[in-house]
Short mmCIF file of N, CA and C in Angstrom, two decimals:
data_model
loop_
_atom_site.label_atom_id
_atom_site.label_comp_id
_atom_site.label_asym_id
_atom_site.label_seq_id
_atom_site.Cartn_x
_atom_site.Cartn_y
_atom_site.Cartn_z
N MET A 11 0.83 -1.19 0.00
CA MET A 11 0.00 0.00 0.00
C MET A 11 0.88 1.26 0.00
N ASP A 12 1.92 1.27 0.83
CA ASP A 12 2.79 2.43 0.88
C ASP A 12 3.45 2.68 -0.48
N GLN A 13 3.93 1.61 -1.10
CA GLN A 13 4.61 1.75 -2.39
C GLN A 13 3.71 2.39 -3.44
N GLN A 14 2.42 2.12 -3.37
CA GLN A 14 1.46 2.69 -4.32
C GLN A 14 0.84 4.00 -3.80
N MET A 15 1.26 4.44 -2.61
CA MET A 15 0.75 5.64 -1.95
C MET A 15 -0.78 5.58 -1.78
N VAL A 16 -1.23 4.44 -1.26
CA VAL A 16 -2.65 4.20 -1.02
C VAL A 16 -2.87 4.05 0.48
N SER A 17 -3.97 4.58 0.95
CA SER A 17 -4.31 4.52 2.37
C SER A 17 -4.58 3.09 2.82
N TRP A 18 -4.34 2.84 4.12
CA TRP A 18 -4.65 1.55 4.73
C TRP A 18 -6.06 1.61 5.33
N MET A 19 -6.99 2.26 4.69
CA MET A 19 -8.32 2.44 5.25
C MET A 19 -9.22 1.22 5.13
N HIS A 20 -8.84 0.23 4.36
CA HIS A 20 -9.69 -0.95 4.16
C HIS A 20 -9.46 -1.97 5.27
N TRP A 21 -10.40 -2.04 6.19
CA TRP A 21 -10.34 -3.01 7.27
C TRP A 21 -11.73 -3.18 7.85
N ALA A 22 -11.91 -4.22 8.62
CA ALA A 22 -13.20 -4.49 9.24
C ALA A 22 -13.03 -4.59 10.74
N TYR A 23 -13.92 -3.94 11.49
CA TYR A 23 -13.88 -4.03 12.94
C TYR A 23 -14.14 -5.47 13.39
N TRP A 24 -15.16 -6.07 12.80
CA TRP A 24 -15.51 -7.44 13.12
C TRP A 24 -15.80 -8.15 11.81
N ALA A 25 -15.13 -9.25 11.56
CA ALA A 25 -15.18 -9.92 10.26
C ALA A 25 -16.59 -10.32 9.84
N GLN A 26 -17.39 -10.78 10.77
CA GLN A 26 -18.70 -11.27 10.40
C GLN A 26 -19.62 -10.17 9.87
N ASP A 27 -19.25 -8.90 10.11
CA ASP A 27 -20.01 -7.79 9.52
C ASP A 27 -20.05 -7.90 7.99
N PHE A 28 -19.01 -8.51 7.43
CA PHE A 28 -18.88 -8.62 5.98
C PHE A 28 -18.91 -10.06 5.50
N GLY A 29 -19.28 -10.98 6.39
CA GLY A 29 -19.32 -12.39 6.02
C GLY A 29 -17.96 -12.98 5.75
N LYS A 30 -16.93 -12.39 6.33
CA LYS A 30 -15.56 -12.86 6.13
C LYS A 30 -15.17 -13.84 7.23
N PRO A 31 -14.09 -14.59 7.04
CA PRO A 31 -13.62 -15.50 8.10
C PRO A 31 -13.21 -14.71 9.34
N SER A 32 -13.18 -15.38 10.48
CA SER A 32 -12.89 -14.71 11.75
C SER A 32 -11.50 -14.09 11.78
N THR A 33 -10.60 -14.50 10.92
CA THR A 33 -9.25 -13.92 10.89
C THR A 33 -9.23 -12.53 10.26
N TYR A 34 -10.31 -12.11 9.63
CA TYR A 34 -10.35 -10.87 8.87
C TYR A 34 -10.52 -9.62 9.73
N GLY A 35 -11.36 -9.64 10.72
CA GLY A 35 -11.68 -8.46 11.51
C GLY A 35 -10.62 -8.10 12.54
N LEU A 36 -10.74 -6.89 13.08
CA LEU A 36 -9.79 -6.38 14.08
C LEU A 36 -10.06 -6.94 15.47
N VAL A 37 -11.34 -7.16 15.82
CA VAL A 37 -11.67 -7.70 17.14
C VAL A 37 -12.23 -9.11 17.00
N ASN A 38 -12.07 -9.89 18.05
CA ASN A 38 -12.58 -11.25 18.06
C ASN A 38 -14.05 -11.31 18.44
N ASP A 39 -14.46 -10.46 19.41
CA ASP A 39 -15.83 -10.49 19.91
C ASP A 39 -16.31 -9.06 20.10
N PRO A 40 -17.24 -8.58 19.25
CA PRO A 40 -17.67 -7.19 19.33
C PRO A 40 -18.48 -6.86 20.58
N SER A 41 -18.89 -7.88 21.32
CA SER A 41 -19.65 -7.61 22.54
C SER A 41 -18.73 -7.30 23.72
N LYS A 42 -17.41 -7.46 23.51
CA LYS A 42 -16.42 -7.17 24.55
C LYS A 42 -15.64 -5.91 24.20
N GLU A 43 -15.00 -5.34 25.21
CA GLU A 43 -14.17 -4.15 25.00
C GLU A 43 -13.04 -4.46 24.01
N PRO A 44 -12.68 -3.51 23.16
CA PRO A 44 -11.59 -3.73 22.20
C PRO A 44 -10.22 -3.52 22.85
N THR A 45 -9.88 -4.38 23.78
CA THR A 45 -8.59 -4.31 24.48
C THR A 45 -8.01 -5.71 24.61
N GLY A 46 -6.71 -5.74 24.94
CA GLY A 46 -6.03 -7.00 25.24
C GLY A 46 -6.18 -8.05 24.16
N SER A 47 -6.49 -9.28 24.59
CA SER A 47 -6.56 -10.41 23.65
C SER A 47 -7.78 -10.35 22.74
N ASN A 48 -8.71 -9.42 22.98
CA ASN A 48 -9.85 -9.27 22.09
C ASN A 48 -9.49 -8.49 20.82
N VAL A 49 -8.29 -7.92 20.78
CA VAL A 49 -7.81 -7.18 19.62
C VAL A 49 -6.70 -7.98 18.96
N LYS A 50 -6.76 -8.09 17.67
CA LYS A 50 -5.69 -8.77 16.91
C LYS A 50 -4.53 -7.78 16.77
N GLN A 51 -3.58 -7.92 17.67
CA GLN A 51 -2.48 -6.95 17.76
C GLN A 51 -1.65 -6.87 16.49
N ALA A 52 -1.43 -7.99 15.81
CA ALA A 52 -0.64 -7.96 14.58
C ALA A 52 -1.34 -7.12 13.50
N LEU A 53 -2.66 -7.26 13.40
CA LEU A 53 -3.42 -6.46 12.44
C LEU A 53 -3.43 -5.00 12.86
N LEU A 54 -3.58 -4.73 14.15
CA LEU A 54 -3.57 -3.35 14.64
C LEU A 54 -2.22 -2.69 14.33
N THR A 55 -1.15 -3.44 14.44
CA THR A 55 0.18 -2.91 14.12
C THR A 55 0.24 -2.46 12.67
N ILE A 56 -0.30 -3.26 11.77
CA ILE A 56 -0.30 -2.89 10.35
C ILE A 56 -1.16 -1.65 10.10
N LEU A 57 -2.32 -1.61 10.74
CA LEU A 57 -3.25 -0.51 10.50
C LEU A 57 -2.81 0.81 11.11
N THR A 58 -1.91 0.77 12.10
CA THR A 58 -1.50 2.00 12.77
C THR A 58 -0.06 2.42 12.47
N TRP A 59 0.61 1.71 11.56
CA TRP A 59 2.00 2.10 11.36
C TRP A 59 2.10 3.48 10.75
N PRO A 60 3.25 4.15 10.95
CA PRO A 60 3.41 5.54 10.51
C PRO A 60 3.06 5.74 9.03
N SER A 61 2.33 6.82 8.78
CA SER A 61 1.90 7.13 7.42
C SER A 61 1.41 8.58 7.36
N PRO A 62 1.33 9.16 6.16
CA PRO A 62 0.80 10.52 6.03
C PRO A 62 -0.71 10.54 6.21
N ARG A 63 -1.22 11.64 6.74
CA ARG A 63 -2.65 11.84 6.84
C ARG A 63 -3.10 13.02 5.98
N LEU A 64 -2.23 14.01 5.84
CA LEU A 64 -2.54 15.19 5.04
C LEU A 64 -1.22 15.74 4.51
N ILE A 65 -1.11 15.85 3.19
CA ILE A 65 0.12 16.37 2.60
C ILE A 65 -0.19 17.66 1.86
N ALA A 66 0.49 18.73 2.26
CA ALA A 66 0.33 20.04 1.62
C ALA A 66 1.30 20.11 0.45
N GLY A 67 0.95 19.40 -0.60
CA GLY A 67 1.79 19.33 -1.78
C GLY A 67 1.47 18.06 -2.56
N THR A 68 2.39 17.66 -3.38
CA THR A 68 2.22 16.46 -4.21
C THR A 68 3.12 15.36 -3.66
N PRO A 69 2.53 14.26 -3.19
CA PRO A 69 3.34 13.18 -2.62
C PRO A 69 4.31 12.60 -3.64
N GLN A 70 5.52 12.33 -3.17
CA GLN A 70 6.53 11.66 -3.99
C GLN A 70 6.70 10.21 -3.54
N GLY A 71 6.38 9.97 -2.28
CA GLY A 71 6.47 8.61 -1.74
C GLY A 71 6.65 8.63 -0.24
N TRP A 72 6.38 7.46 0.38
CA TRP A 72 6.61 7.28 1.81
C TRP A 72 6.84 5.82 2.07
N ASN A 73 7.48 5.53 3.20
CA ASN A 73 7.80 4.15 3.53
C ASN A 73 7.96 3.98 5.04
N TRP A 74 7.43 2.89 5.55
CA TRP A 74 7.68 2.47 6.92
C TRP A 74 8.54 1.23 6.86
N ASN A 75 9.76 1.32 7.38
CA ASN A 75 10.68 0.20 7.44
C ASN A 75 10.61 -0.34 8.87
N SER A 76 9.83 -1.40 9.06
CA SER A 76 9.61 -1.92 10.42
C SER A 76 10.88 -2.50 11.03
N SER A 77 11.75 -3.09 10.23
CA SER A 77 12.96 -3.68 10.81
C SER A 77 13.93 -2.61 11.31
N ALA A 78 13.92 -1.44 10.69
CA ALA A 78 14.78 -0.33 11.13
C ALA A 78 14.02 0.69 11.96
N SER A 79 12.72 0.49 12.13
CA SER A 79 11.86 1.46 12.84
C SER A 79 12.04 2.87 12.29
N THR A 80 11.99 2.98 10.97
CA THR A 80 12.21 4.26 10.31
C THR A 80 11.08 4.56 9.33
N PHE A 81 10.52 5.76 9.45
CA PHE A 81 9.50 6.24 8.51
C PHE A 81 10.11 7.36 7.70
N THR A 82 9.96 7.29 6.39
CA THR A 82 10.45 8.35 5.51
C THR A 82 9.32 8.81 4.60
N ALA A 83 9.36 10.07 4.21
CA ALA A 83 8.37 10.61 3.28
C ALA A 83 9.00 11.75 2.51
N ALA A 84 8.48 11.96 1.31
CA ALA A 84 8.93 13.07 0.47
C ALA A 84 7.75 13.60 -0.32
N TYR A 85 7.71 14.92 -0.48
CA TYR A 85 6.65 15.54 -1.29
C TYR A 85 7.14 16.87 -1.81
N SER A 86 6.59 17.26 -2.96
CA SER A 86 6.90 18.58 -3.50
C SER A 86 5.86 19.54 -2.93
N THR A 87 6.18 20.81 -2.95
CA THR A 87 5.23 21.81 -2.46
C THR A 87 4.30 22.28 -3.58
N ALA A 88 4.42 21.65 -4.75
CA ALA A 88 3.59 22.02 -5.90
C ALA A 88 2.18 21.46 -5.74
N ARG A 89 1.23 22.21 -6.30
CA ARG A 89 -0.15 21.73 -6.37
C ARG A 89 -0.29 20.94 -7.66
N ALA A 90 -0.80 19.74 -7.54
CA ALA A 90 -0.95 18.89 -8.73
C ALA A 90 -1.98 19.46 -9.70
N ALA A 91 -3.02 20.10 -9.19
CA ALA A 91 -4.14 20.54 -10.04
C ALA A 91 -3.79 21.70 -10.97
N ASP A 92 -3.04 22.69 -10.47
CA ASP A 92 -2.87 23.90 -11.28
C ASP A 92 -1.42 24.32 -11.48
N GLY A 93 -0.48 23.56 -10.99
CA GLY A 93 0.93 23.90 -11.17
C GLY A 93 1.43 24.98 -10.23
N GLY A 94 0.55 25.55 -9.39
CA GLY A 94 0.99 26.52 -8.39
C GLY A 94 1.67 25.79 -7.23
N SER A 95 1.98 26.52 -6.20
CA SER A 95 2.62 25.92 -5.03
C SER A 95 1.86 26.27 -3.77
N PHE A 96 1.97 25.40 -2.79
CA PHE A 96 1.42 25.71 -1.48
C PHE A 96 2.30 26.79 -0.86
N PRO A 97 1.75 27.68 -0.04
CA PRO A 97 2.55 28.75 0.55
C PRO A 97 3.49 28.24 1.64
N ALA A 98 4.50 29.04 1.93
CA ALA A 98 5.38 28.73 3.05
C ALA A 98 4.53 28.59 4.30
N GLY A 99 4.85 27.64 5.14
CA GLY A 99 4.09 27.42 6.36
C GLY A 99 2.96 26.43 6.20
N ALA A 100 2.66 26.00 4.96
CA ALA A 100 1.60 25.00 4.76
C ALA A 100 2.00 23.72 5.51
N VAL A 101 1.06 23.19 6.27
CA VAL A 101 1.36 22.08 7.18
C VAL A 101 0.90 20.74 6.63
N SER A 102 1.80 19.77 6.70
CA SER A 102 1.50 18.37 6.39
C SER A 102 1.47 17.61 7.70
N THR A 103 0.61 16.58 7.78
CA THR A 103 0.45 15.84 9.02
C THR A 103 0.70 14.35 8.78
N PHE A 104 1.48 13.76 9.68
CA PHE A 104 1.84 12.34 9.60
C PHE A 104 1.47 11.67 10.92
N PHE A 105 0.88 10.50 10.82
CA PHE A 105 0.50 9.73 12.01
C PHE A 105 1.69 8.89 12.44
N VAL A 106 2.16 9.13 13.66
CA VAL A 106 3.33 8.43 14.19
C VAL A 106 2.92 7.83 15.53
N HIS A 107 2.30 6.66 15.48
CA HIS A 107 1.74 6.04 16.68
C HIS A 107 2.82 5.68 17.70
N PRO A 108 2.58 5.96 18.97
CA PRO A 108 3.58 5.67 20.01
C PRO A 108 3.96 4.19 20.13
N ARG A 109 3.13 3.27 19.63
CA ARG A 109 3.49 1.84 19.73
C ARG A 109 4.77 1.54 18.96
N PHE A 110 5.12 2.39 17.99
CA PHE A 110 6.34 2.18 17.21
C PHE A 110 7.54 2.93 17.76
N PHE A 111 7.28 3.92 18.61
CA PHE A 111 8.35 4.73 19.19
C PHE A 111 8.08 4.89 20.69
N PRO A 112 8.15 3.79 21.45
CA PRO A 112 7.79 3.86 22.87
C PRO A 112 8.68 4.79 23.69
N ASN A 113 9.89 5.06 23.22
CA ASN A 113 10.80 5.97 23.92
C ASN A 113 10.91 7.31 23.22
N GLY A 114 9.96 7.59 22.33
CA GLY A 114 9.98 8.84 21.58
C GLY A 114 10.67 8.67 20.23
N TYR A 115 10.68 9.75 19.46
CA TYR A 115 11.30 9.71 18.14
C TYR A 115 12.04 11.01 17.87
N GLN A 116 12.89 10.95 16.86
CA GLN A 116 13.57 12.15 16.38
C GLN A 116 13.25 12.30 14.89
N VAL A 117 13.23 13.55 14.44
CA VAL A 117 12.84 13.85 13.06
C VAL A 117 13.95 14.63 12.39
N GLN A 118 14.30 14.23 11.18
CA GLN A 118 15.19 15.01 10.34
C GLN A 118 14.36 15.48 9.15
N VAL A 119 14.38 16.80 8.91
CA VAL A 119 13.57 17.39 7.85
C VAL A 119 14.43 18.30 6.99
N THR A 120 14.21 18.23 5.68
CA THR A 120 14.77 19.24 4.77
C THR A 120 13.60 19.90 4.06
N GLY A 121 13.66 21.20 3.92
CA GLY A 121 12.61 21.94 3.25
C GLY A 121 11.41 22.25 4.14
N GLY A 122 11.49 21.89 5.40
CA GLY A 122 10.39 22.14 6.33
C GLY A 122 10.89 22.14 7.76
N LYS A 123 9.97 22.36 8.69
CA LYS A 123 10.32 22.32 10.09
C LYS A 123 9.18 21.69 10.88
N VAL A 124 9.53 21.02 11.97
CA VAL A 124 8.54 20.40 12.83
C VAL A 124 7.82 21.51 13.60
N VAL A 125 6.47 21.49 13.58
CA VAL A 125 5.70 22.49 14.31
C VAL A 125 4.79 21.84 15.36
N SER A 126 4.79 20.53 15.45
CA SER A 126 4.01 19.83 16.49
C SER A 126 4.87 19.67 17.73
N ALA A 127 4.23 19.29 18.81
CA ALA A 127 4.95 19.04 20.06
C ALA A 127 5.89 17.84 19.90
N ALA A 128 6.93 17.80 20.71
CA ALA A 128 7.86 16.68 20.68
C ALA A 128 7.11 15.36 20.90
N ASN A 129 7.40 14.38 20.07
CA ASN A 129 6.83 13.04 20.17
C ASN A 129 5.31 12.98 20.03
N ALA A 130 4.73 13.96 19.38
CA ALA A 130 3.28 13.97 19.16
C ALA A 130 2.89 12.81 18.24
N ALA A 131 1.74 12.21 18.48
CA ALA A 131 1.24 11.15 17.60
C ALA A 131 0.92 11.70 16.21
N TRP A 132 0.55 12.98 16.15
CA TRP A 132 0.29 13.65 14.88
C TRP A 132 1.45 14.61 14.61
N LEU A 133 2.46 14.12 13.91
CA LEU A 133 3.63 14.91 13.57
C LEU A 133 3.25 15.90 12.48
N GLN A 134 3.52 17.19 12.74
CA GLN A 134 3.19 18.22 11.77
C GLN A 134 4.45 18.91 11.28
N ILE A 135 4.55 19.02 9.96
CA ILE A 135 5.70 19.63 9.31
C ILE A 135 5.20 20.82 8.49
N ALA A 136 5.79 22.00 8.71
CA ALA A 136 5.46 23.20 7.94
C ALA A 136 6.55 23.43 6.90
N ALA A 137 6.14 23.68 5.66
CA ALA A 137 7.09 23.95 4.59
C ALA A 137 7.79 25.29 4.82
N LEU A 138 9.07 25.33 4.51
CA LEU A 138 9.84 26.56 4.63
C LEU A 138 9.67 27.42 3.38
N ALA A 139 9.84 28.73 3.53
CA ALA A 139 9.77 29.65 2.40
C ALA A 139 10.81 29.25 1.35
N GLY A 140 10.41 29.20 0.10
CA GLY A 140 11.32 28.87 -0.99
C GLY A 140 11.57 27.39 -1.21
N ALA A 141 11.03 26.55 -0.36
CA ALA A 141 11.25 25.11 -0.52
C ALA A 141 10.38 24.56 -1.65
N ASN A 142 11.00 23.82 -2.55
CA ASN A 142 10.25 23.16 -3.62
C ASN A 142 9.84 21.75 -3.23
N SER A 143 10.52 21.22 -2.22
CA SER A 143 10.20 19.87 -1.76
C SER A 143 10.51 19.76 -0.27
N VAL A 144 9.90 18.76 0.34
CA VAL A 144 10.12 18.47 1.76
C VAL A 144 10.39 16.97 1.88
N THR A 145 11.43 16.63 2.63
CA THR A 145 11.70 15.23 2.95
C THR A 145 11.83 15.12 4.46
N LEU A 146 11.43 13.97 4.96
CA LEU A 146 11.56 13.76 6.41
C LEU A 146 11.89 12.31 6.69
N SER A 147 12.53 12.13 7.82
CA SER A 147 12.87 10.80 8.31
C SER A 147 12.60 10.79 9.81
N VAL A 148 11.83 9.79 10.26
CA VAL A 148 11.49 9.65 11.67
C VAL A 148 12.13 8.36 12.15
N THR A 149 12.94 8.48 13.20
CA THR A 149 13.64 7.32 13.75
C THR A 149 13.47 7.32 15.27
N PRO A 150 13.70 6.18 15.91
CA PRO A 150 13.57 6.15 17.37
C PRO A 150 14.53 7.13 18.04
N ALA A 151 14.07 7.73 19.12
CA ALA A 151 14.93 8.63 19.89
C ALA A 151 16.09 7.85 20.47
N ALA A 152 17.22 8.50 20.59
CA ALA A 152 18.38 7.87 21.19
C ALA A 152 18.06 7.62 22.67
N VAL A 153 18.37 6.43 23.13
CA VAL A 153 18.13 6.08 24.53
C VAL A 153 19.45 6.12 25.27
N ASP A 154 19.47 6.83 26.39
CA ASP A 154 20.71 6.96 27.18
C ASP A 154 21.06 5.67 27.87
#
């Protein structure tokens, strides 16, 4: 999905809602709280891994490397529809769930700056004046 820049929005809360096998849904029993063993943690991990939610520009690509715990993304500040550009300060938002960075994360950005709080689940990047593109890399915070 990431390689094709497609959202991971296709999922089912409970498989039987769609007549699918029990392995398909996110929860085992919808009459119980969606916690602990009632949630398919492996599926939840896939559905919540780092990804863009709103890009102020034209996406060039993104990737979550689970073995390296690294999320990367790149986009131009150009508008695809009319060839214009988004203004300086236009904010893009990336979902960076704490389950992947339990000790926090660090961000390296070119062409933009982090404007969200440190270790926010919703990482926000504002484009810098004159930037034609923005790239970012999110990696686990260094642990002392």
